Short mmCIF file of C-alpha atoms in Angstrom, two decimals:
data_model
loop_
_atom_site.label_atom_id
_atom_site.label_comp_id
_atom_site.label_asym_id
_atom_site.label_seq_id
_atom_site.Cartn_x
_atom_site.Cartn_y
_atom_site.Cartn_z
CA MET X 142 -51.46 -8.06 -50.34
CA SER X 143 -47.93 -9.23 -50.32
CA SER X 144 -44.75 -7.44 -48.53
CA VAL X 145 -41.38 -7.99 -49.96
CA THR X 146 -38.76 -8.58 -47.54
CA THR X 147 -35.26 -6.74 -48.42
CA GLN X 148 -32.05 -7.79 -46.84
CA ALA X 149 -29.59 -4.92 -45.85
CA PRO X 150 -26.72 -5.52 -47.97
CA THR X 151 -23.57 -6.78 -46.34
CA PRO X 152 -20.40 -4.63 -46.35
CA ALA X 153 -17.65 -5.69 -48.95
CA THR X 154 -14.92 -7.38 -47.21
CA ARG X 155 -11.30 -6.80 -48.60
CA ASN X 156 -9.24 -9.54 -49.74
CA GLU X 157 -6.48 -8.76 -47.52
CA THR X 158 -3.26 -11.29 -47.57
CA PRO X 159 -2.30 -12.18 -44.05
CA ARG X 160 0.97 -11.00 -42.95
CA PRO X 161 3.67 -13.63 -42.17
CA ALA X 162 3.81 -14.18 -38.37
CA ARG X 163 6.90 -12.37 -37.00
CA PRO X 164 9.29 -14.83 -35.85
CA SER X 165 9.64 -15.29 -31.86
CA LEU X 166 12.73 -13.93 -29.96
CA LEU X 167 14.00 -17.38 -29.14
CA HIS X 168 13.84 -18.27 -32.91
CA ALA X 169 15.76 -15.06 -33.79
CA LEU X 170 18.65 -15.98 -31.49
CA LEU X 171 18.56 -19.65 -32.93
CA ALA X 172 18.92 -18.42 -36.04
CA ARG X 173 22.35 -16.42 -35.41
CA PRO X 174 25.52 -18.51 -36.12
CA GLU X 175 27.20 -17.33 -33.00
CA PHE X 176 24.40 -18.24 -30.42
CA GLY X 177 25.40 -21.82 -29.79
CA ALA X 178 29.13 -20.59 -29.37
CA LEU X 179 27.61 -17.78 -26.70
CA ILE X 180 26.21 -20.86 -24.81
CA ALA X 181 29.03 -22.27 -24.79
CA ALA X 182 31.40 -19.68 -23.76
CA ALA X 183 29.02 -18.99 -20.95
CA GLY X 184 29.27 -22.41 -19.62
CA ILE X 185 32.72 -22.55 -19.56
CA TYR X 186 32.84 -19.40 -18.08
CA ALA X 187 30.58 -20.67 -15.05
CA PHE X 188 32.77 -23.67 -14.95
CA PHE X 189 36.37 -21.93 -14.36
CA PHE X 190 34.67 -19.43 -12.21
CA ALA X 191 33.46 -22.29 -9.97
CA VAL X 192 36.57 -24.54 -9.94
CA ALA X 193 39.70 -21.42 -10.29
CA PRO X 194 39.24 -18.62 -7.62
CA PRO X 195 41.84 -16.48 -9.38
CA PHE X 196 39.48 -16.97 -12.18
CA ARG X 197 37.03 -14.57 -10.42
CA HIS X 198 39.52 -11.33 -10.22
CA LEU X 199 39.40 -8.44 -12.75
CA ALA X 200 42.91 -8.62 -13.52
CA SER X 201 42.38 -12.46 -14.72
CA LEU X 202 39.51 -10.87 -16.89
CA SER X 203 42.25 -8.84 -18.38
CA ASN X 204 44.68 -11.65 -19.28
CA VAL X 205 41.79 -13.67 -20.88
CA LEU X 206 41.09 -10.93 -22.98
CA TYR X 207 44.55 -10.13 -24.24
CA GLN X 208 45.03 -14.23 -24.83
CA SER X 209 41.74 -13.87 -26.98
CA SER X 210 42.61 -11.01 -28.85
CA THR X 211 45.74 -12.12 -30.06
CA LEU X 212 44.01 -15.00 -31.64
CA GLY X 213 40.63 -13.22 -32.63
CA ILE X 214 42.50 -10.26 -34.62
CA VAL X 215 43.49 -13.10 -37.24
CA ALA X 216 40.41 -15.05 -36.77
CA ALA X 217 38.28 -12.70 -37.66
CA GLY X 218 39.49 -12.55 -41.34
CA VAL X 219 39.77 -16.20 -41.29
CA ALA X 220 36.16 -16.29 -40.52
CA LEU X 221 35.38 -13.84 -43.29
CA LEU X 222 37.57 -16.28 -45.59
CA MET X 223 35.48 -19.60 -44.58
CA ILE X 224 32.26 -18.07 -45.17
CA GLY X 225 33.46 -17.01 -48.76
CA GLY X 226 34.33 -20.80 -49.04
CA GLU X 227 38.42 -20.94 -48.69
CA PHE X 228 40.99 -21.99 -45.98
CA ASP X 229 44.48 -20.29 -45.14
CA LEU X 230 46.57 -22.46 -43.72
CA SER X 231 49.33 -20.10 -43.87
CA ALA X 232 48.14 -17.54 -41.79
CA GLY X 233 50.06 -18.31 -38.80
CA VAL X 234 53.85 -18.49 -40.31
CA SER X 235 52.94 -15.29 -42.37
CA ALA X 236 52.22 -13.26 -39.17
CA VAL X 237 55.97 -14.46 -38.36
CA THR X 238 56.99 -13.70 -41.99
CA SER X 239 55.89 -9.99 -41.51
CA ALA X 240 57.51 -9.57 -38.04
CA LEU X 241 60.94 -11.12 -39.29
CA THR X 242 60.81 -8.86 -42.52
CA ALA X 243 59.95 -5.57 -40.54
CA SER X 244 62.97 -6.06 -37.66
CA MET X 245 65.65 -7.35 -40.32
CA PHE X 246 64.80 -5.14 -42.88
CA SER X 247 65.47 -1.96 -41.03
CA TYR X 248 67.99 -3.38 -38.84
CA GLN X 249 70.24 -4.68 -41.47
CA LEU X 250 69.75 -1.66 -43.30
CA GLY X 251 69.87 0.82 -40.83
CA LEU X 252 66.65 2.21 -41.64
CA ASN X 253 63.33 4.02 -39.66
CA LEU X 254 61.29 1.12 -38.28
CA TRP X 255 58.22 2.84 -40.06
CA VAL X 256 60.00 1.94 -43.34
CA GLY X 257 60.37 -1.82 -42.26
CA ALA X 258 56.83 -2.31 -41.13
CA MET X 259 55.48 -0.98 -44.28
CA VAL X 260 57.80 -3.16 -46.30
CA ALA X 261 56.31 -6.08 -44.50
CA LEU X 262 53.07 -5.02 -44.94
CA ALA X 263 53.72 -4.86 -48.78
CA LEU X 264 54.84 -8.67 -48.63
CA ALA X 265 51.99 -9.73 -46.35
CA LEU X 266 49.33 -8.36 -48.90
CA LEU X 267 51.68 -9.78 -51.97
CA ILE X 268 51.60 -13.18 -50.20
CA GLY X 269 47.69 -12.92 -49.84
CA PHE X 270 47.22 -11.91 -53.26
CA VAL X 271 49.26 -14.92 -54.48
CA ASN X 272 47.40 -17.50 -52.50
CA GLY X 273 44.17 -16.06 -53.75
CA TYR X 274 45.12 -15.45 -57.39
CA LEU X 275 46.45 -19.20 -57.34
CA VAL X 276 43.07 -20.52 -56.14
CA VAL X 277 40.91 -18.78 -58.76
CA LYS X 278 43.29 -18.93 -61.52
CA THR X 279 44.21 -22.89 -61.24
CA HIS X 280 41.44 -24.28 -58.96
CA ILE X 281 43.66 -26.15 -57.04
CA PRO X 282 41.84 -26.40 -53.25
CA SER X 283 42.56 -23.64 -51.18
CA PHE X 284 43.79 -26.33 -48.79
CA LEU X 285 46.40 -27.45 -50.59
CA VAL X 286 47.79 -24.02 -52.10
CA THR X 287 47.92 -22.39 -48.82
CA LEU X 288 49.80 -25.51 -47.40
CA SER X 289 52.27 -24.96 -50.21
CA THR X 290 52.71 -21.43 -48.88
CA PHE X 291 52.98 -22.44 -45.17
CA PHE X 292 55.88 -24.78 -46.09
CA ILE X 293 57.51 -22.26 -48.54
CA LEU X 294 57.11 -19.67 -45.63
CA GLN X 295 58.49 -21.75 -42.98
CA GLY X 296 61.47 -22.93 -44.31
CA LEU X 297 61.89 -18.91 -45.86
CA ASN X 298 61.75 -17.72 -42.26
CA LEU X 299 64.59 -20.51 -40.77
CA GLY X 300 66.63 -20.05 -43.60
CA VAL X 301 66.76 -16.31 -44.14
CA THR X 302 67.16 -15.57 -40.59
CA LYS X 303 69.82 -17.72 -40.28
CA LEU X 304 71.78 -16.32 -43.21
CA LEU X 305 71.51 -12.93 -42.24
CA THR X 306 72.03 -12.83 -38.66
CA GLY X 307 73.79 -16.41 -37.66
CA THR X 308 71.07 -17.40 -35.50
CA VAL X 309 67.41 -18.51 -35.42
CA ALA X 310 66.05 -15.26 -33.87
CA THR X 311 66.48 -11.43 -34.80
CA ALA X 312 68.12 -8.76 -32.99
CA SER X 313 66.47 -6.59 -30.69
CA ILE X 314 64.98 -3.26 -32.07
CA SER X 315 64.14 -1.20 -28.81
CA GLU X 316 66.86 1.29 -29.49
CA MET X 317 66.31 1.93 -33.47
CA ASP X 318 64.29 4.87 -34.86
CA GLY X 319 60.33 4.94 -34.74
CA TYR X 320 60.04 2.04 -31.82
CA SER X 321 58.41 4.19 -29.60
CA GLN X 322 55.69 5.62 -32.07
CA LEU X 323 54.98 1.58 -33.50
CA GLN X 324 54.93 0.08 -29.78
CA ALA X 325 52.41 2.77 -29.09
CA VAL X 326 50.32 1.37 -32.34
CA PHE X 327 50.92 -2.28 -31.75
CA ASN X 328 51.63 -2.65 -28.06
CA ALA X 329 50.24 0.03 -25.92
CA ALA X 330 48.61 -0.83 -22.21
CA PHE X 331 46.43 1.49 -20.28
CA HIS X 332 44.33 1.13 -16.96
CA VAL X 333 40.78 1.03 -16.54
CA GLY X 334 39.06 0.24 -13.21
CA GLY X 335 42.17 -1.10 -11.59
CA ILE X 336 42.79 -3.59 -14.40
CA THR X 337 45.19 -3.30 -17.52
CA ILE X 338 44.05 -3.28 -20.88
CA ARG X 339 46.18 -4.20 -23.85
CA ILE X 340 45.86 -2.12 -27.39
CA THR X 341 45.30 -5.33 -29.05
CA VAL X 342 41.85 -5.78 -27.31
CA ILE X 343 40.71 -2.57 -28.54
CA TRP X 344 42.23 -3.32 -32.29
CA TRP X 345 40.52 -6.82 -31.87
CA LEU X 346 36.82 -5.39 -31.04
CA LEU X 347 37.59 -2.69 -34.06
CA PHE X 348 38.67 -5.48 -36.55
CA VAL X 349 35.53 -7.32 -35.52
CA ALA X 350 32.90 -4.33 -35.46
CA LEU X 351 34.30 -3.55 -39.10
CA ALA X 352 34.04 -7.15 -40.49
CA THR X 353 30.32 -7.21 -39.12
CA TRP X 354 29.83 -3.99 -40.64
CA ILE X 355 30.98 -5.50 -43.79
CA MET X 356 29.22 -8.61 -43.91
CA LEU X 357 25.69 -7.01 -42.97
CA ARG X 358 25.48 -3.73 -44.12
CA THR X 359 27.46 -3.99 -47.58
CA LYS X 360 26.84 -5.18 -50.78
CA ILE X 361 30.31 -7.09 -50.18
CA GLY X 362 29.05 -8.77 -47.33
CA ASN X 363 26.28 -9.85 -50.01
CA TRP X 364 29.11 -10.91 -52.36
CA ILE X 365 30.86 -13.36 -49.90
CA PHE X 366 28.00 -15.01 -48.69
CA ALA X 367 26.88 -15.75 -52.15
CA VAL X 368 30.62 -16.77 -53.08
CA GLY X 369 30.88 -19.29 -50.19
CA GLY X 370 26.99 -20.54 -50.86
CA ASN X 371 27.20 -21.22 -54.56
CA PRO X 372 30.30 -19.64 -56.86
CA ASP X 373 28.62 -20.60 -60.07
CA SER X 374 25.55 -19.04 -58.90
CA ALA X 375 26.84 -16.08 -57.73
CA ARG X 376 28.93 -15.82 -60.89
CA ALA X 377 25.83 -15.91 -63.04
CA VAL X 378 24.14 -13.12 -61.31
CA GLY X 379 27.17 -10.77 -61.65
CA VAL X 380 29.38 -11.23 -58.58
CA PRO X 381 32.75 -10.74 -59.13
CA VAL X 382 33.96 -14.30 -57.63
CA ALA X 383 37.48 -13.95 -58.24
CA ARG X 384 38.00 -10.32 -56.92
CA VAL X 385 35.95 -11.30 -53.77
CA LYS X 386 38.20 -14.35 -52.91
CA ILE X 387 41.33 -12.36 -53.73
CA GLY X 388 40.32 -9.64 -51.39
CA LEU X 389 39.55 -12.11 -48.67
CA PHE X 390 43.23 -13.73 -48.73
CA MET X 391 44.35 -10.20 -48.77
CA GLY X 392 42.32 -9.49 -45.78
CA VAL X 393 43.55 -12.20 -43.75
CA SER X 394 47.38 -11.34 -44.71
CA PHE X 395 46.75 -7.93 -43.37
CA LEU X 396 45.50 -9.02 -39.91
CA ALA X 397 48.24 -11.76 -39.82
CA TRP X 398 50.71 -8.80 -40.56
CA PHE X 399 49.10 -6.64 -37.79
CA TYR X 400 49.41 -9.45 -35.42
CA GLY X 401 52.89 -9.91 -36.51
CA MET X 402 53.61 -6.18 -35.55
CA HIS X 403 52.21 -6.93 -32.17
CA ARG X 404 54.51 -10.02 -31.58
CA LEU X 405 57.70 -7.85 -32.49
CA TYR X 406 57.11 -4.84 -30.42
CA ALA X 407 55.93 -7.01 -27.64
CA PHE X 408 59.15 -8.74 -27.28
CA ASN X 409 61.67 -6.67 -29.77
CA THR X 410 62.93 -9.71 -31.23
CA VAL X 411 61.18 -12.55 -32.94
CA GLN X 412 62.00 -16.40 -33.32
CA SER X 413 62.15 -17.80 -36.77
CA GLY X 414 60.47 -20.83 -35.79
CA GLU X 415 57.29 -19.13 -34.22
CA GLY X 416 53.82 -19.35 -35.52
CA VAL X 417 53.38 -23.10 -36.44
CA GLY X 418 49.75 -24.08 -35.48
CA ASN X 419 48.40 -20.90 -35.16
CA GLU X 420 46.78 -21.27 -38.41
CA PHE X 421 44.69 -24.40 -36.77
CA LEU X 422 43.80 -22.48 -33.70
CA TYR X 423 41.97 -19.50 -36.05
CA ILE X 424 40.23 -21.78 -37.75
CA ILE X 425 39.20 -23.28 -34.83
CA ALA X 426 37.86 -20.27 -33.45
CA ALA X 427 36.06 -19.47 -36.43
CA VAL X 428 34.25 -22.98 -36.12
CA VAL X 429 33.57 -22.77 -32.59
CA GLY X 430 31.89 -19.26 -33.54
CA GLY X 431 29.26 -21.03 -36.14
CA THR X 432 31.19 -20.45 -39.14
CA LEU X 433 30.71 -23.73 -41.73
CA LEU X 434 33.56 -25.50 -43.24
CA THR X 435 31.16 -25.70 -46.28
CA GLY X 436 31.22 -21.96 -46.67
CA GLY X 437 28.19 -19.40 -46.88
CA TYR X 438 27.51 -19.27 -43.10
CA GLY X 439 29.04 -17.65 -40.36
CA SER X 440 30.06 -14.44 -38.42
CA ALA X 441 32.97 -12.11 -37.29
CA VAL X 442 31.38 -11.93 -33.68
CA GLY X 443 31.26 -15.77 -33.70
CA SER X 444 34.97 -15.85 -34.30
CA ALA X 445 35.52 -13.41 -31.38
CA ILE X 446 33.67 -15.47 -28.80
CA GLY X 447 35.39 -18.65 -30.25
CA ALA X 448 38.58 -16.90 -29.79
CA PHE X 449 37.46 -15.80 -26.10
CA ILE X 450 36.37 -19.22 -25.34
CA PHE X 451 40.16 -20.37 -26.52
CA GLY X 452 41.35 -17.41 -23.88
CA MET X 453 39.43 -18.15 -20.86
CA THR X 454 40.18 -22.25 -21.59
CA THR X 455 44.01 -21.10 -21.66
CA GLN X 456 43.95 -19.17 -18.73
CA GLY X 457 41.47 -21.16 -16.56
CA ILE X 458 43.77 -24.14 -16.67
CA VAL X 459 46.50 -22.31 -14.95
CA TYR X 460 44.18 -20.35 -12.37
CA ALA X 461 43.03 -23.67 -11.33
CA GLY X 462 46.46 -25.01 -10.84
CA TRP X 463 45.79 -27.80 -13.06
CA ASP X 464 49.01 -29.82 -14.93
CA PRO X 465 49.57 -27.91 -17.87
CA ASN X 466 50.49 -31.23 -19.94
CA TRP X 467 46.44 -31.41 -19.83
CA PHE X 468 46.13 -28.34 -21.45
CA LYS X 469 45.58 -29.57 -25.37
CA ALA X 470 43.15 -32.58 -24.10
CA PHE X 471 41.06 -30.48 -22.22
CA LEU X 472 41.05 -27.59 -25.12
CA GLY X 473 39.98 -30.53 -27.44
CA VAL X 474 37.20 -31.48 -25.29
CA MET X 475 35.84 -27.58 -24.62
CA LEU X 476 36.49 -27.17 -28.32
CA LEU X 477 34.41 -30.29 -28.95
CA LEU X 478 31.06 -29.83 -26.37
CA ALA X 479 31.41 -26.32 -28.23
CA VAL X 480 30.83 -27.59 -32.06
CA MET X 481 28.37 -30.19 -30.43
CA VAL X 482 26.13 -27.40 -28.95
CA ASN X 483 26.43 -25.17 -32.31
CA LEU X 484 25.36 -28.09 -34.29
CA TYR X 485 22.46 -28.58 -32.29
CA VAL X 486 21.34 -25.06 -31.99
CA LYS X 487 21.81 -24.99 -35.71
CA LYS X 488 19.36 -28.02 -36.11
CA LEU X 489 16.80 -26.30 -33.98
CA SER X 490 17.10 -23.10 -35.75
CA SER X 491 16.50 -25.02 -39.22
CA THR X 492 13.77 -27.23 -38.09
CA ARG X 493 11.74 -24.62 -35.72
CA LYS X 494 8.33 -23.19 -37.15
#
């Protein structure tokens, strides 16, 4: 007799597609554009903490935050514009144009200061619209368009102010109707834990939070990244490239108006030659924060960190008791190191598996 040996059937195995490995926490951090700036900010803070004893006090932190906010408010809009692939070299003088307009319009006509502020806002938005419209319709690089706007506004600021007031500065507005209300909006201060916080710090954080929400949680944010990365491809898939770019320019103009109002209500008068050079500081803050000059990459949070680095450097040199004539050289070194850290971290992010 022969016996037949039967083998028990093996259970069928499912053909499962393996899940991709989740990136590590370090890899996720390296992928963030602002991570390099955060490292640089920590290093600069530790440096001044060690060499400048007054820098360690909470009151000093208040001054650093204020300096950072005056730069960071406009830098947040500039960062979004640069992510969208464009530049605005008129933002610095545009803020002064807004302040001059608000002051002189109300003062010369004897109107409530709220009227002047709203007229200045309308003018600021018009400047942003014209900048954006010329860029998208003429295809002239935004560098040249806004450089032209820079010179136009600089000349108008000086010429019109001298024509209407006889000097290069506006008259004090501290006794005019609406002053106390606008002062509360643009230049209030309050005490927290023994330190004074200027309201510009609160507005700065709110604007950065809003810009971050737009970039990460809305389709407009996706459009901005797409437009900055490849405008032709974005247009091919239905992204309204022209409207996005014009909107970004108007966003920068709005924030420049806001900063101009703060300058006006912080000092009650405005010098018509102010603002020149600030446009580069806004761009520097954005670049230090991880925004690429080529567009399509960056964050509003990064611009805030870049502004904070500037604020720490500005105040740190003072607290260290160094010759302020070395300020720009030292600032340049700090910013260069910050950019190098950003590039190194970006390289690690792109090559890490």
